[in-house]
Short mmCIF file of C-alpha atoms in Angstrom, two decimals:
data_model
loop_
_atom_site.label_atom_id
_atom_site.label_comp_id
_atom_site.label_asym_id
_atom_site.label_seq_id
_atom_site.Cartn_x
_atom_site.Cartn_y
_atom_site.Cartn_z
CA MET A 102 15.87 -14.68 4.07
CA SER A 103 14.96 -15.01 7.93
CA GLY A 104 15.93 -12.26 9.81
CA THR A 105 16.64 -9.45 6.99
CA VAL A 106 15.18 -8.04 3.87
CA ALA A 107 17.06 -8.04 0.95
CA LEU A 108 17.00 -5.47 -1.92
CA ASP A 109 15.84 -7.96 -4.46
CA ASP A 110 13.11 -8.99 -2.09
CA LEU A 111 11.76 -5.24 -2.18
CA VAL A 112 12.10 -4.90 -5.59
CA SER A 113 10.06 -8.42 -6.28
CA TRP A 114 7.57 -6.89 -3.85
CA ILE A 115 7.03 -3.79 -5.82
CA ARG A 116 6.82 -6.18 -8.80
CA ALA A 117 4.16 -8.72 -6.87
CA PHE A 118 2.12 -5.69 -6.64
CA ARG A 119 1.92 -4.39 -9.52
CA ASP A 120 0.86 -7.74 -10.81
CA THR A 121 -1.88 -8.30 -8.09
CA VAL A 122 -3.60 -4.71 -9.32
CA GLN A 123 -3.39 -5.80 -13.00
CA GLN A 124 -5.21 -9.16 -11.86
CA HIS A 125 -7.61 -7.39 -9.72
CA LYS A 126 -8.15 -3.80 -11.62
CA ASP A 127 -11.58 -4.75 -12.90
CA GLU A 128 -12.71 -5.27 -8.82
CA LEU A 129 -10.95 -2.09 -7.75
CA THR A 130 -12.59 -0.08 -10.49
CA GLN A 131 -16.37 -1.75 -9.70
CA LEU A 132 -15.35 -0.83 -6.23
CA ASP A 133 -14.49 2.70 -6.82
CA SER A 134 -17.59 2.91 -9.40
CA ALA A 135 -19.68 2.25 -6.61
CA ILE A 136 -18.77 4.88 -4.69
CA GLY A 137 -15.91 7.31 -6.57
CA ASP A 138 -14.33 7.95 -10.21
CA ALA A 139 -14.57 4.44 -11.51
CA ASP A 140 -11.11 4.50 -12.23
CA HIS A 141 -8.89 3.45 -9.16
CA GLY A 142 -8.13 0.20 -10.90
CA SER A 143 -7.11 1.44 -14.17
CA ASN A 144 -5.03 4.35 -12.74
CA MET A 145 -2.98 2.19 -10.20
CA ALA A 146 -2.63 -0.50 -13.15
CA ARG A 147 -1.35 2.42 -15.27
CA GLY A 148 1.20 3.59 -12.62
CA LEU A 149 2.32 0.11 -11.61
CA ASP A 150 3.14 -0.31 -14.89
CA ALA A 151 5.18 2.65 -15.32
CA VAL A 152 6.95 2.12 -11.93
CA VAL A 153 8.28 -1.68 -12.85
CA ALA A 154 9.01 -0.42 -16.66
CA ARG A 155 11.97 2.08 -14.65
CA LEU A 156 13.05 -1.04 -12.01
CA ASP A 157 15.20 -2.13 -14.67
CA PRO A 158 18.08 -1.93 -14.51
CA ARG A 159 17.86 -2.27 -10.59
CA PRO A 160 17.80 0.44 -8.08
CA ALA A 161 21.08 0.76 -5.98
CA SER A 162 19.74 0.60 -2.56
CA PRO A 163 16.33 0.58 -0.77
CA THR A 164 16.19 4.53 -1.09
CA ASP A 165 16.36 4.53 -4.48
CA LEU A 166 14.18 1.97 -5.33
CA PHE A 167 10.84 3.78 -3.31
CA LYS A 168 12.64 7.00 -4.62
CA THR A 169 11.77 5.56 -8.00
CA VAL A 170 8.66 4.13 -7.05
CA GLY A 171 6.87 7.06 -5.35
CA MET A 172 8.35 9.79 -8.07
CA THR A 173 6.68 7.51 -11.03
CA LEU A 174 3.45 6.93 -9.05
CA VAL A 175 2.90 10.76 -8.25
CA SER A 176 3.57 11.71 -12.04
CA SER A 177 1.75 8.58 -13.47
CA VAL A 178 -1.57 8.03 -11.30
CA GLY A 179 -4.33 10.14 -11.70
CA GLY A 180 -6.50 11.45 -9.05
CA ALA A 181 -6.17 11.02 -5.06
CA SER A 182 -3.92 7.79 -5.74
CA GLY A 183 -1.16 8.91 -7.09
CA PRO A 184 -0.21 11.49 -4.61
CA LEU A 185 -1.15 9.52 -1.46
CA TYR A 186 0.68 6.25 -2.99
CA GLY A 187 3.43 8.21 -3.95
CA THR A 188 3.96 9.56 -0.85
CA LEU A 189 3.68 6.38 1.26
CA PHE A 190 6.56 5.40 -1.03
CA LEU A 191 8.35 8.48 -0.92
CA ARG A 192 8.60 8.62 3.00
CA MET A 193 9.61 4.79 3.26
CA GLY A 194 12.99 5.42 1.48
CA PRO A 195 14.93 7.40 3.81
CA ALA A 196 13.78 5.19 6.47
CA LEU A 197 15.86 2.22 4.40
CA SER A 198 19.20 4.58 4.04
CA GLU A 199 21.36 2.81 6.09
CA GLY A 200 22.04 -0.82 7.47
CA GLU A 201 20.35 -4.15 7.10
CA VAL A 202 16.75 -4.26 6.28
CA ASP A 203 15.06 -6.22 9.09
CA ALA A 204 11.57 -6.81 10.85
CA THR A 205 11.95 -3.42 12.82
CA THR A 206 13.67 -1.30 10.24
CA LEU A 207 10.80 -1.97 7.47
CA GLY A 208 8.52 -1.61 10.29
CA ALA A 209 9.25 1.81 10.63
CA ALA A 210 9.57 2.75 6.95
CA LEU A 211 6.07 1.43 6.86
CA ARG A 212 5.08 3.49 9.64
CA ALA A 213 7.23 6.61 8.47
CA GLY A 214 5.50 5.84 5.10
CA VAL A 215 1.70 5.67 6.32
CA GLU A 216 2.39 8.67 8.66
CA GLY A 217 3.29 10.52 5.05
CA VAL A 218 -0.33 9.40 3.92
CA VAL A 219 -2.17 10.77 6.83
CA ALA A 220 -0.36 13.87 6.82
CA ARG A 221 -0.89 14.35 3.00
CA GLY A 222 -4.76 13.19 2.84
CA LYS A 223 -5.59 14.76 6.71
CA ALA A 224 -8.05 10.80 6.89
CA GLU A 225 -8.37 9.51 10.28
CA LEU A 226 -9.27 5.94 11.26
CA GLY A 227 -12.66 5.48 9.97
CA ASP A 228 -13.40 7.80 7.64
CA LYS A 229 -13.39 4.94 4.90
CA THR A 230 -10.34 5.60 3.04
CA MET A 231 -6.82 3.60 2.79
CA ILE A 232 -5.88 4.67 5.98
CA ASP A 233 -8.17 1.81 7.57
CA ALA A 234 -5.91 -0.89 6.25
CA LEU A 235 -2.68 0.66 6.44
CA TRP A 236 -2.70 1.79 10.50
CA PRO A 237 -3.60 -1.62 11.54
CA ALA A 238 -1.10 -2.78 8.98
CA VAL A 239 1.29 -1.27 10.46
CA ASP A 240 0.64 -1.46 14.32
CA ALA A 241 0.25 -5.49 13.88
CA TRP A 242 3.70 -5.17 12.03
CA ASP A 243 5.16 -3.35 15.00
CA THR A 244 3.50 -5.71 17.40
CA ALA A 245 4.87 -8.68 15.68
CA ALA A 246 8.75 -7.50 15.26
CA ALA A 247 8.79 -6.25 19.38
CA ALA A 248 7.57 -10.21 19.86
CA GLY A 249 10.75 -11.20 17.87
CA ALA A 250 8.82 -12.09 14.76
CA THR A 251 11.09 -12.44 11.32
CA PRO A 252 9.41 -10.18 8.05
CA ALA A 253 8.06 -12.30 6.91
CA ALA A 254 5.77 -13.25 9.97
CA ALA A 255 5.03 -9.70 10.42
CA ALA A 256 4.32 -9.32 7.13
CA ARG A 257 1.58 -12.00 7.76
CA ALA A 258 0.50 -10.24 11.04
CA ALA A 259 0.28 -6.58 8.78
CA ALA A 260 -1.63 -8.22 5.95
CA GLU A 261 -4.08 -9.92 8.54
CA ALA A 262 -5.00 -6.77 10.23
CA ALA A 263 -5.54 -4.59 6.99
CA ALA A 264 -7.77 -7.31 5.45
CA ARG A 265 -9.74 -6.67 8.65
CA GLY A 266 -9.75 -3.49 8.45
CA ARG A 267 -10.24 -3.27 4.72
CA ASP A 268 -13.52 -5.00 5.61
CA ALA A 269 -14.79 -2.83 8.01
CA THR A 270 -14.80 -0.15 5.81
CA GLU A 271 -18.02 -1.95 4.42
CA PRO A 272 -20.44 -0.61 6.52
CA LEU A 273 -18.92 2.81 7.00
CA VAL A 274 -19.95 6.37 5.91
CA ALA A 275 -17.35 7.49 3.87
CA ARG A 276 -15.82 11.09 5.47
CA LYS A 277 -13.24 11.74 3.00
CA GLY A 278 -13.03 11.98 -0.78
CA ARG A 279 -15.28 12.10 -3.53
CA ALA A 280 -17.38 8.80 -1.78
CA SER A 281 -18.23 11.78 1.02
CA TYR A 282 -20.55 13.46 -1.59
CA LEU A 283 -22.70 9.89 -1.07
CA GLY A 284 -22.99 10.61 2.72
CA GLU A 285 -25.07 7.42 3.54
CA ARG A 286 -25.12 5.94 0.41
CA SER A 287 -21.88 5.50 0.52
CA ALA A 288 -22.04 2.62 3.26
CA GLY A 289 -22.15 -0.93 2.15
CA HIS A 290 -19.35 -0.83 0.12
CA LEU A 291 -15.83 -1.55 0.76
CA ASP A 292 -13.43 1.07 0.27
CA PRO A 293 -11.23 1.00 -2.57
CA GLY A 294 -8.08 2.37 -1.18
CA ALA A 295 -8.34 -0.22 1.45
CA THR A 296 -8.60 -2.76 -0.75
CA SER A 297 -5.86 -2.00 -3.06
CA ALA A 298 -3.69 -0.98 0.37
CA THR A 299 -4.92 -4.52 1.38
CA MET A 300 -3.08 -5.78 -1.91
CA LEU A 301 -0.26 -4.34 -1.10
CA LEU A 302 0.41 -5.90 2.17
CA GLU A 303 -0.62 -9.11 0.97
CA ALA A 304 2.16 -8.91 -1.80
CA LEU A 305 4.49 -8.01 0.60
CA ARG A 306 3.68 -11.14 2.93
CA ASP A 307 3.43 -13.49 -0.24
CA THR A 308 7.10 -11.90 -1.39
CA LEU A 309 8.52 -12.53 2.08
CA ALA A 310 7.12 -15.94 2.64
CA ALA A 311 8.79 -16.66 -0.94
CA ALA A 312 12.12 -15.49 0.27
CA GLU A 313 12.35 -17.19 3.91
#
């Protein structure tokens, strides 16, 4: 894998995201306990376990894979996280319906997914949500892909941008979700959604680097 991404790589990405969330579910829940419902880590871990359980036999195509992931997250993850992450994957699938998956097409799929999250959650940059990690990530991906980067290099740029976006949520006052009820007290904490979204991009980075 240098210029294209195989279906097996995408399956490995989802498995790697599950493993990362499992490893950090207590950290995610701790972040959520400060400004939310204290269940983000446990909810995501449970939902991703359900996702991985449905990946055998392997879905036939990237579209089928992301439909399975999205539908499972919608049905098994409580709160806002299930619908938002489910929408992300459900919107990615159609963008990968035909042809090879290269840096440009995977970037387009990620952008379609993030646009779906924005449409569903009505969040903007600076609201202290997962969008603060996802928007910079897709912008960095597209910039890298336009410069001729491999999928692995584009994923590395996207993961770095997501991490910067995640870190930038710490001083923000939340304007969306349960954290917004806290007003000024929501400042001083990383957003749990931006943190798990960064884990998603970092899992993709590591998976594509290993496959290159």
